[in-house]
Amino acid sequence: MSKKILSLQRTSEDRGQKRKVKRKKAWNVTKITLATLVAAFFAILFLTPIILTITNSFMSSSEISANYGSVFATNSSGGKVYISEKVNLKFIPDMVSFSQYITVLFKSPDYLLKFWNSVILVGPIVVFQLLVASLASYGFARYRGKIREIIFFAYIILMLMPYQVTLVPNYMVSDWLNLLDTYWAIWLPGIFSPFAVFLLTKFMRRIPTSVIEAAQIDGAGEWQIYRRICMPLCKGAVCSAAILVFIDYWNMVEQPLILLSDAEKHPLSVFLSKINAGEIGLAFAVATIYMVPSLLIFLYGEEYLVDGITYQGGIKG
C-alpha cells in the first residue's frame, strides 16, 4: 500500500510539474507575441513618414496640391491659416509621375549642387574625424595618469553639450581665424568632435593587455600595435562611429546657416527647409534622393554597426 501511495504522489507531482512547464511556455509565447506586436506597431509608425515621402514623390503637382495644399496655404499677409479641412494622406498615387525627379535631376541644377555641397561638407568630416579619433583613443587607452583622465573627462563634458551651446564660441573662433563663409568653418569643429574619441576609447580599453604585451615582447612598436592590433580589433567600432557621424552631419542645419553666409555653399539639408509652398512635390522628390545615401550606408553597415555595439574586445576565435 505504501508503494502505491508513493507512486501516486510521484505521479501527481509529475503532473503538477508538467502543468507548470506548460503554463510557463504559454506565458513565454504570450510575452513574445505581445512584444512582437508592439515592435511591429512602432516599426510601422516610424516607417510611415518615409513610405509617405517616397510614394508621394511619384505624384503629380496637381494631385499633391489637392491632397496637401491646405497644409501649406497662407493668407494675404504671408502667415499660416487654420486648417479647416481634413488632410488626405495618400500612400498610392492615382497616376505615377516622374516629373518631380525630372525637374530635380535635369531641369533644376540647384538641387544637385546642394547635394554635392552636402557630400563635400560631410565626407572630409567623417574620414578625418575617424583618423584623429583613432589616434587620440589609442593614447587614452594605452597611457594612464591624472592628466589623461582630466582631458578625457573634458571630452565627455563636451560630448554631452548640444551643438547649439558651442555654436557661439565656434562662430567667434572661426571669425578670429578668418574662416567664416568657408568650408573650414564646418570641417574643423566636425573633425575634432569628441564623440568618436569617446566611442573608440571605450573599445580600445577592452582589448586585453596580454595581447599588447605579447606584441611588445615580439618587438612590435607603438605604431605596429596601433595599426596591426588595435585598429583591426576595433573595426566594428570604427564602422559604427562612421555610420553615426555620417548621419549626424548629413542632417546638419544650424552650422551652415550660422557659419556660411553664402547660400551657394549650403548643403541640401538647409535648402530643403527653404522650399516654398509651390514646390511641395519637389520637396518630396528631393527628400527621397536625400535619404538614399543614409539608407544605403545603414543597410550596408548594419552588420558592422551591431557588431561594433555588442563586441566587447579581445581576439575572436
Short mmCIF file of C-alpha atoms in Angstrom, two decimals:
data_model
loop_
_atom_site.label_atom_id
_atom_site.label_comp_id
_atom_site.label_asym_id
_atom_site.label_seq_id
_atom_site.Cartn_x
_atom_site.Cartn_y
_atom_site.Cartn_z
CA MET A 1 0.00 0.00 0.00
CA SER A 2 2.80 2.41 0.86
CA LYS A 3 4.43 1.82 -2.55
CA LYS A 4 1.16 2.57 -4.33
CA ILE A 5 0.72 5.74 -2.30
CA LEU A 6 4.26 6.86 -3.12
CA SER A 7 3.75 6.13 -6.82
CA LEU A 8 0.51 8.09 -6.81
CA GLN A 9 2.22 11.01 -5.10
CA ARG A 10 5.05 10.96 -7.65
CA THR A 11 2.55 10.81 -10.49
CA SER A 12 0.64 13.78 -9.14
CA GLU A 13 3.91 15.73 -8.66
CA ASP A 14 4.98 14.95 -12.22
CA ARG A 15 1.63 16.13 -13.50
CA GLY A 16 1.92 19.30 -11.46
CA GLN A 17 5.42 19.98 -12.84
CA LYS A 18 4.22 19.36 -16.40
CA ARG A 19 1.38 21.82 -15.86
CA LYS A 20 3.81 24.41 -14.56
CA VAL A 21 6.10 23.87 -17.55
CA LYS A 22 3.15 24.21 -19.95
CA ARG A 23 1.96 27.37 -18.22
CA LYS A 24 5.47 28.82 -18.33
CA LYS A 25 5.79 28.01 -22.04
CA ALA A 26 2.38 29.50 -22.76
CA TRP A 27 3.29 32.66 -20.83
CA ASN A 28 6.61 32.94 -22.69
CA VAL A 29 4.83 32.58 -26.04
CA THR A 30 2.32 35.24 -24.98
CA LYS A 31 5.10 37.64 -23.96
CA ILE A 32 6.97 37.09 -27.22
CA THR A 33 3.77 37.63 -29.22
CA LEU A 34 2.92 40.84 -27.38
CA ALA A 35 6.48 42.14 -27.73
CA THR A 36 6.43 41.35 -31.46
CA LEU A 37 3.13 43.15 -31.93
CA VAL A 38 4.35 46.22 -30.04
CA ALA A 39 7.62 46.26 -32.02
CA ALA A 40 5.70 45.87 -35.30
CA PHE A 41 3.37 48.74 -34.35
CA PHE A 42 6.24 51.14 -33.62
CA ALA A 43 8.15 49.97 -36.72
CA ILE A 44 5.15 50.77 -38.91
CA LEU A 45 4.67 54.07 -37.07
CA PHE A 46 8.29 55.13 -37.64
CA LEU A 47 8.39 53.91 -41.26
CA THR A 48 5.16 55.66 -42.23
CA PRO A 49 6.75 59.11 -42.90
CA ILE A 50 9.48 57.51 -45.04
CA ILE A 51 6.98 55.47 -47.07
CA LEU A 52 4.72 58.51 -47.41
CA THR A 53 7.61 60.64 -48.67
CA ILE A 54 8.72 58.06 -51.24
CA THR A 55 5.24 57.34 -52.62
CA ASN A 56 4.22 61.00 -52.75
CA SER A 57 7.35 61.84 -54.72
CA PHE A 58 5.75 59.98 -57.64
CA MET A 59 2.57 62.09 -57.56
CA SER A 60 1.87 64.91 -59.96
CA SER A 61 1.90 68.50 -58.75
CA SER A 62 -1.87 68.83 -59.11
CA GLU A 63 -2.52 65.71 -57.03
CA ILE A 64 -0.15 66.86 -54.30
CA SER A 65 -1.81 70.29 -54.18
CA ALA A 66 -5.23 68.68 -53.97
CA ASN A 67 -4.16 66.47 -51.03
CA TYR A 68 -1.81 68.74 -49.07
CA GLY A 69 -2.49 72.24 -50.37
CA SER A 70 -4.36 73.26 -47.24
CA VAL A 71 -1.34 72.42 -45.06
CA PHE A 72 0.89 74.95 -46.83
CA ALA A 73 -1.77 77.58 -47.53
CA THR A 74 -1.05 81.16 -46.42
CA ASN A 75 -3.15 84.26 -46.00
CA SER A 76 -2.66 87.64 -47.69
CA SER A 77 -0.04 88.71 -45.13
CA GLY A 78 2.01 85.54 -45.66
CA GLY A 79 1.03 83.87 -42.39
CA LYS A 80 -0.29 80.37 -41.93
CA VAL A 81 -4.02 79.76 -41.99
CA TYR A 82 -6.11 77.44 -39.88
CA ILE A 83 -6.56 74.01 -41.48
CA SER A 84 -10.31 73.57 -41.58
CA GLU A 85 -10.30 70.63 -43.96
CA LYS A 86 -9.23 67.08 -43.31
CA VAL A 87 -5.82 66.34 -44.80
CA ASN A 88 -5.87 63.33 -47.09
CA LEU A 89 -2.78 61.15 -46.55
CA LYS A 90 -2.35 59.08 -49.71
CA PHE A 91 0.14 56.26 -49.94
CA ILE A 92 -0.67 55.23 -53.52
CA PRO A 93 -0.75 57.90 -56.25
CA ASP A 94 -3.61 57.93 -58.72
CA MET A 95 -1.11 58.06 -61.56
CA VAL A 96 2.64 57.53 -61.24
CA SER A 97 4.57 60.58 -62.44
CA PHE A 98 8.32 61.11 -62.73
CA SER A 99 8.03 64.82 -63.43
CA GLN A 100 9.36 65.75 -59.98
CA TYR A 101 12.51 63.69 -60.47
CA ILE A 102 13.00 65.01 -64.00
CA THR A 103 12.88 68.56 -62.64
CA VAL A 104 15.26 67.78 -59.79
CA LEU A 105 17.81 65.78 -61.78
CA PHE A 106 17.78 67.55 -65.17
CA LYS A 107 15.87 70.83 -65.26
CA SER A 108 17.00 72.44 -61.99
CA PRO A 109 20.73 72.08 -61.20
CA ASP A 110 20.37 73.81 -57.82
CA TYR A 111 19.25 70.61 -56.12
CA LEU A 112 22.19 68.55 -57.37
CA LEU A 113 24.55 71.41 -56.47
CA LYS A 114 23.26 71.40 -52.91
CA PHE A 115 23.51 67.61 -52.82
CA TRP A 116 27.19 67.73 -53.74
CA ASN A 117 27.69 70.51 -51.19
CA SER A 118 26.47 68.04 -48.58
CA VAL A 119 28.93 65.42 -49.82
CA ILE A 120 31.81 67.93 -49.79
CA LEU A 121 30.97 69.03 -46.25
CA VAL A 122 30.32 65.60 -44.71
CA GLY A 123 32.93 63.41 -46.45
CA PRO A 124 36.09 65.04 -45.01
CA ILE A 125 34.49 65.26 -41.56
CA VAL A 126 33.80 61.51 -41.44
CA VAL A 127 37.24 60.49 -42.76
CA PHE A 128 39.41 62.82 -40.70
CA GLN A 129 37.31 62.62 -37.53
CA LEU A 130 37.84 58.85 -37.50
CA LEU A 131 41.57 59.31 -38.17
CA VAL A 132 42.00 61.84 -35.38
CA ALA A 133 39.74 59.88 -33.03
CA SER A 134 41.59 56.59 -33.58
CA LEU A 135 44.96 58.20 -32.75
CA ALA A 136 43.59 60.06 -29.72
CA SER A 137 41.74 56.97 -28.50
CA TYR A 138 44.92 54.90 -28.71
CA GLY A 139 46.67 57.43 -26.50
CA PHE A 140 43.82 57.49 -23.99
CA ALA A 141 43.64 53.69 -23.88
CA ARG A 142 47.36 52.97 -23.67
CA TYR A 143 48.55 55.54 -21.16
CA ARG A 144 47.18 56.21 -17.69
CA GLY A 145 47.52 59.25 -15.48
CA LYS A 146 45.64 62.11 -13.86
CA ILE A 147 46.21 64.49 -16.76
CA ARG A 148 44.84 61.94 -19.20
CA GLU A 149 41.77 61.39 -17.02
CA ILE A 150 41.13 65.14 -16.81
CA ILE A 151 41.43 65.55 -20.59
CA PHE A 152 39.16 62.56 -21.21
CA PHE A 153 36.62 63.92 -18.72
CA ALA A 154 36.67 67.22 -20.64
CA TYR A 155 35.95 65.24 -23.82
CA ILE A 156 32.91 63.68 -22.17
CA ILE A 157 31.63 67.06 -20.97
CA LEU A 158 31.97 68.49 -24.50
CA MET A 159 30.19 65.47 -25.95
CA LEU A 160 27.24 65.92 -23.57
CA MET A 161 26.78 69.53 -24.63
CA PRO A 162 24.41 70.09 -27.56
CA TYR A 163 25.92 71.81 -30.57
CA GLN A 164 23.75 74.88 -30.03
CA VAL A 165 25.66 75.58 -26.79
CA THR A 166 29.04 75.68 -28.54
CA LEU A 167 27.78 77.41 -31.67
CA VAL A 168 28.62 80.93 -30.49
CA PRO A 169 32.20 80.03 -29.42
CA ASN A 170 32.69 78.24 -32.75
CA TYR A 171 31.49 81.32 -34.57
CA MET A 172 33.86 83.57 -32.61
CA VAL A 173 36.84 81.29 -33.18
CA SER A 174 36.04 80.98 -36.89
CA ASP A 175 35.76 84.75 -37.14
CA TRP A 176 39.10 85.17 -35.34
CA LEU A 177 40.75 82.69 -37.75
CA ASN A 178 39.07 84.31 -40.79
CA LEU A 179 37.33 81.03 -41.63
CA LEU A 180 33.77 82.30 -41.82
CA ASP A 181 31.98 81.56 -45.07
CA THR A 182 34.48 78.81 -45.87
CA TYR A 183 34.17 75.04 -45.64
CA TRP A 184 36.85 75.03 -42.94
CA ALA A 185 34.40 76.63 -40.52
CA ILE A 186 32.35 73.42 -40.78
CA TRP A 187 35.19 70.95 -41.22
CA LEU A 188 37.40 71.84 -38.25
CA PRO A 189 34.76 71.59 -35.46
CA GLY A 190 33.48 68.38 -37.05
CA ILE A 191 36.91 66.76 -37.44
CA PHE A 192 37.78 67.36 -33.78
CA SER A 193 34.37 66.38 -32.41
CA PRO A 194 34.72 64.28 -29.20
CA PHE A 195 32.02 61.68 -29.97
CA ALA A 196 34.20 59.27 -31.97
CA VAL A 197 37.05 59.69 -29.48
CA PHE A 198 34.81 58.63 -26.61
CA LEU A 199 33.38 55.65 -28.51
CA LEU A 200 36.72 54.29 -29.76
CA THR A 201 38.44 54.82 -26.40
CA LYS A 202 35.87 52.62 -24.68
CA PHE A 203 36.50 49.86 -27.21
CA MET A 204 40.30 50.09 -27.12
CA ARG A 205 40.26 49.84 -23.34
CA ARG A 206 38.58 46.42 -23.69
CA ILE A 207 41.48 44.98 -25.65
CA PRO A 208 43.31 42.58 -23.29
CA THR A 209 46.65 43.92 -22.12
CA SER A 210 48.11 40.45 -22.58
CA VAL A 211 47.70 40.83 -26.36
CA ILE A 212 49.61 44.13 -26.38
CA GLU A 213 52.29 42.77 -24.03
CA ALA A 214 52.78 39.75 -26.30
CA ALA A 215 53.24 42.08 -29.26
CA GLN A 216 55.79 44.15 -27.32
CA ILE A 217 57.72 41.00 -26.42
CA ASP A 218 57.84 40.15 -30.12
CA GLY A 219 59.39 43.56 -30.79
CA ALA A 220 56.37 45.49 -32.03
CA GLY A 221 56.47 49.26 -31.63
CA GLU A 222 53.62 51.61 -30.82
CA TRP A 223 52.79 52.23 -34.47
CA GLN A 224 52.67 48.49 -35.20
CA ILE A 225 50.48 47.84 -32.14
CA TYR A 226 48.13 50.62 -33.23
CA ARG A 227 47.96 49.55 -36.89
CA ARG A 228 48.06 45.75 -36.62
CA ILE A 229 46.32 45.06 -33.31
CA CYS A 230 44.13 47.92 -32.09
CA MET A 231 42.62 49.02 -35.39
CA PRO A 232 41.69 45.52 -36.67
CA LEU A 233 40.08 44.67 -33.31
CA CYS A 234 38.16 47.99 -33.36
CA LYS A 235 36.91 47.57 -36.93
CA GLY A 236 33.29 47.23 -35.76
CA ALA A 237 33.57 50.29 -33.54
CA VAL A 238 35.12 52.34 -36.36
CA CYS A 239 32.30 51.38 -38.73
CA SER A 240 29.71 52.17 -36.05
CA ALA A 241 31.26 55.57 -35.44
CA ALA A 242 31.44 56.26 -39.19
CA ILE A 243 27.73 55.49 -39.66
CA LEU A 244 26.65 57.60 -36.69
CA VAL A 245 28.91 60.53 -37.58
CA PHE A 246 27.75 60.49 -41.20
CA ILE A 247 24.05 60.51 -40.27
CA ASP A 248 24.61 63.27 -37.71
CA TYR A 249 26.41 65.65 -40.08
CA TRP A 250 24.40 64.68 -43.16
CA ASN A 251 21.36 66.22 -41.46
CA MET A 252 23.05 69.34 -40.04
CA VAL A 253 21.24 72.64 -40.40
CA GLU A 254 22.45 75.08 -37.72
CA GLN A 255 26.15 75.01 -38.60
CA PRO A 256 25.80 76.02 -42.29
CA LEU A 257 23.16 78.63 -41.53
CA ILE A 258 25.37 80.40 -38.98
CA LEU A 259 28.86 79.82 -40.35
CA LEU A 260 28.19 80.01 -44.11
CA SER A 261 26.60 83.26 -45.26
CA ASP A 262 26.92 82.29 -48.94
CA ALA A 263 23.77 80.33 -49.85
CA GLU A 264 25.63 78.68 -52.75
CA LYS A 265 27.66 76.70 -50.21
CA HIS A 266 24.71 75.47 -48.16
CA PRO A 267 24.00 71.72 -48.11
CA LEU A 268 20.76 70.18 -49.26
CA SER A 269 19.54 69.80 -45.67
CA VAL A 270 19.35 73.61 -45.39
CA PHE A 271 17.89 74.00 -48.85
CA LEU A 272 15.06 71.56 -48.04
CA SER A 273 13.89 73.75 -45.17
CA LYS A 274 13.56 76.72 -47.53
CA ILE A 275 11.39 75.12 -50.21
CA ASN A 276 8.22 77.18 -50.50
CA ALA A 277 4.62 76.05 -50.76
CA GLY A 278 4.67 76.00 -54.56
CA GLU A 279 7.34 73.28 -54.60
CA ILE A 280 5.77 70.66 -52.35
CA GLY A 281 6.17 67.93 -54.95
CA LEU A 282 9.80 68.82 -55.48
CA ALA A 283 10.32 68.66 -51.72
CA PHE A 284 9.12 65.05 -51.67
CA ALA A 285 11.43 64.10 -54.57
CA VAL A 286 14.45 65.91 -53.12
CA ALA A 287 13.84 64.39 -49.68
CA THR A 288 13.71 60.92 -51.23
CA ILE A 289 17.01 61.47 -53.03
CA TYR A 290 18.49 62.90 -49.85
CA MET A 291 17.53 59.77 -47.87
CA VAL A 292 19.24 57.36 -50.29
CA PRO A 293 22.87 57.74 -49.02
CA SER A 294 21.83 57.35 -45.38
CA LEU A 295 19.72 54.28 -46.12
CA LEU A 296 22.43 52.66 -48.26
CA ILE A 297 25.14 53.27 -45.66
CA PHE A 298 22.94 51.93 -42.87
CA LEU A 299 21.91 48.82 -44.82
CA TYR A 300 25.49 48.14 -45.92
CA GLY A 301 26.96 48.71 -42.46
CA GLU A 302 24.17 47.23 -40.35
CA GLU A 303 26.21 44.15 -39.53
CA TYR A 304 29.23 46.26 -38.57
CA LEU A 305 27.01 48.57 -36.52
CA VAL A 306 25.56 45.71 -34.47
CA ASP A 307 28.99 44.09 -34.16
CA GLY A 308 30.53 47.35 -33.02
CA ILE A 309 27.88 47.85 -30.34
CA THR A 310 27.96 44.29 -28.97
CA TYR A 311 31.67 43.44 -29.40
CA GLN A 312 33.50 43.57 -26.08
CA GLY A 313 37.09 43.49 -27.28
CA GLY A 314 39.65 40.73 -27.49
CA ILE A 315 40.53 38.25 -30.19
CA LYS A 316 37.76 36.41 -31.94
CA GLY A 317 38.19 32.73 -32.36
#
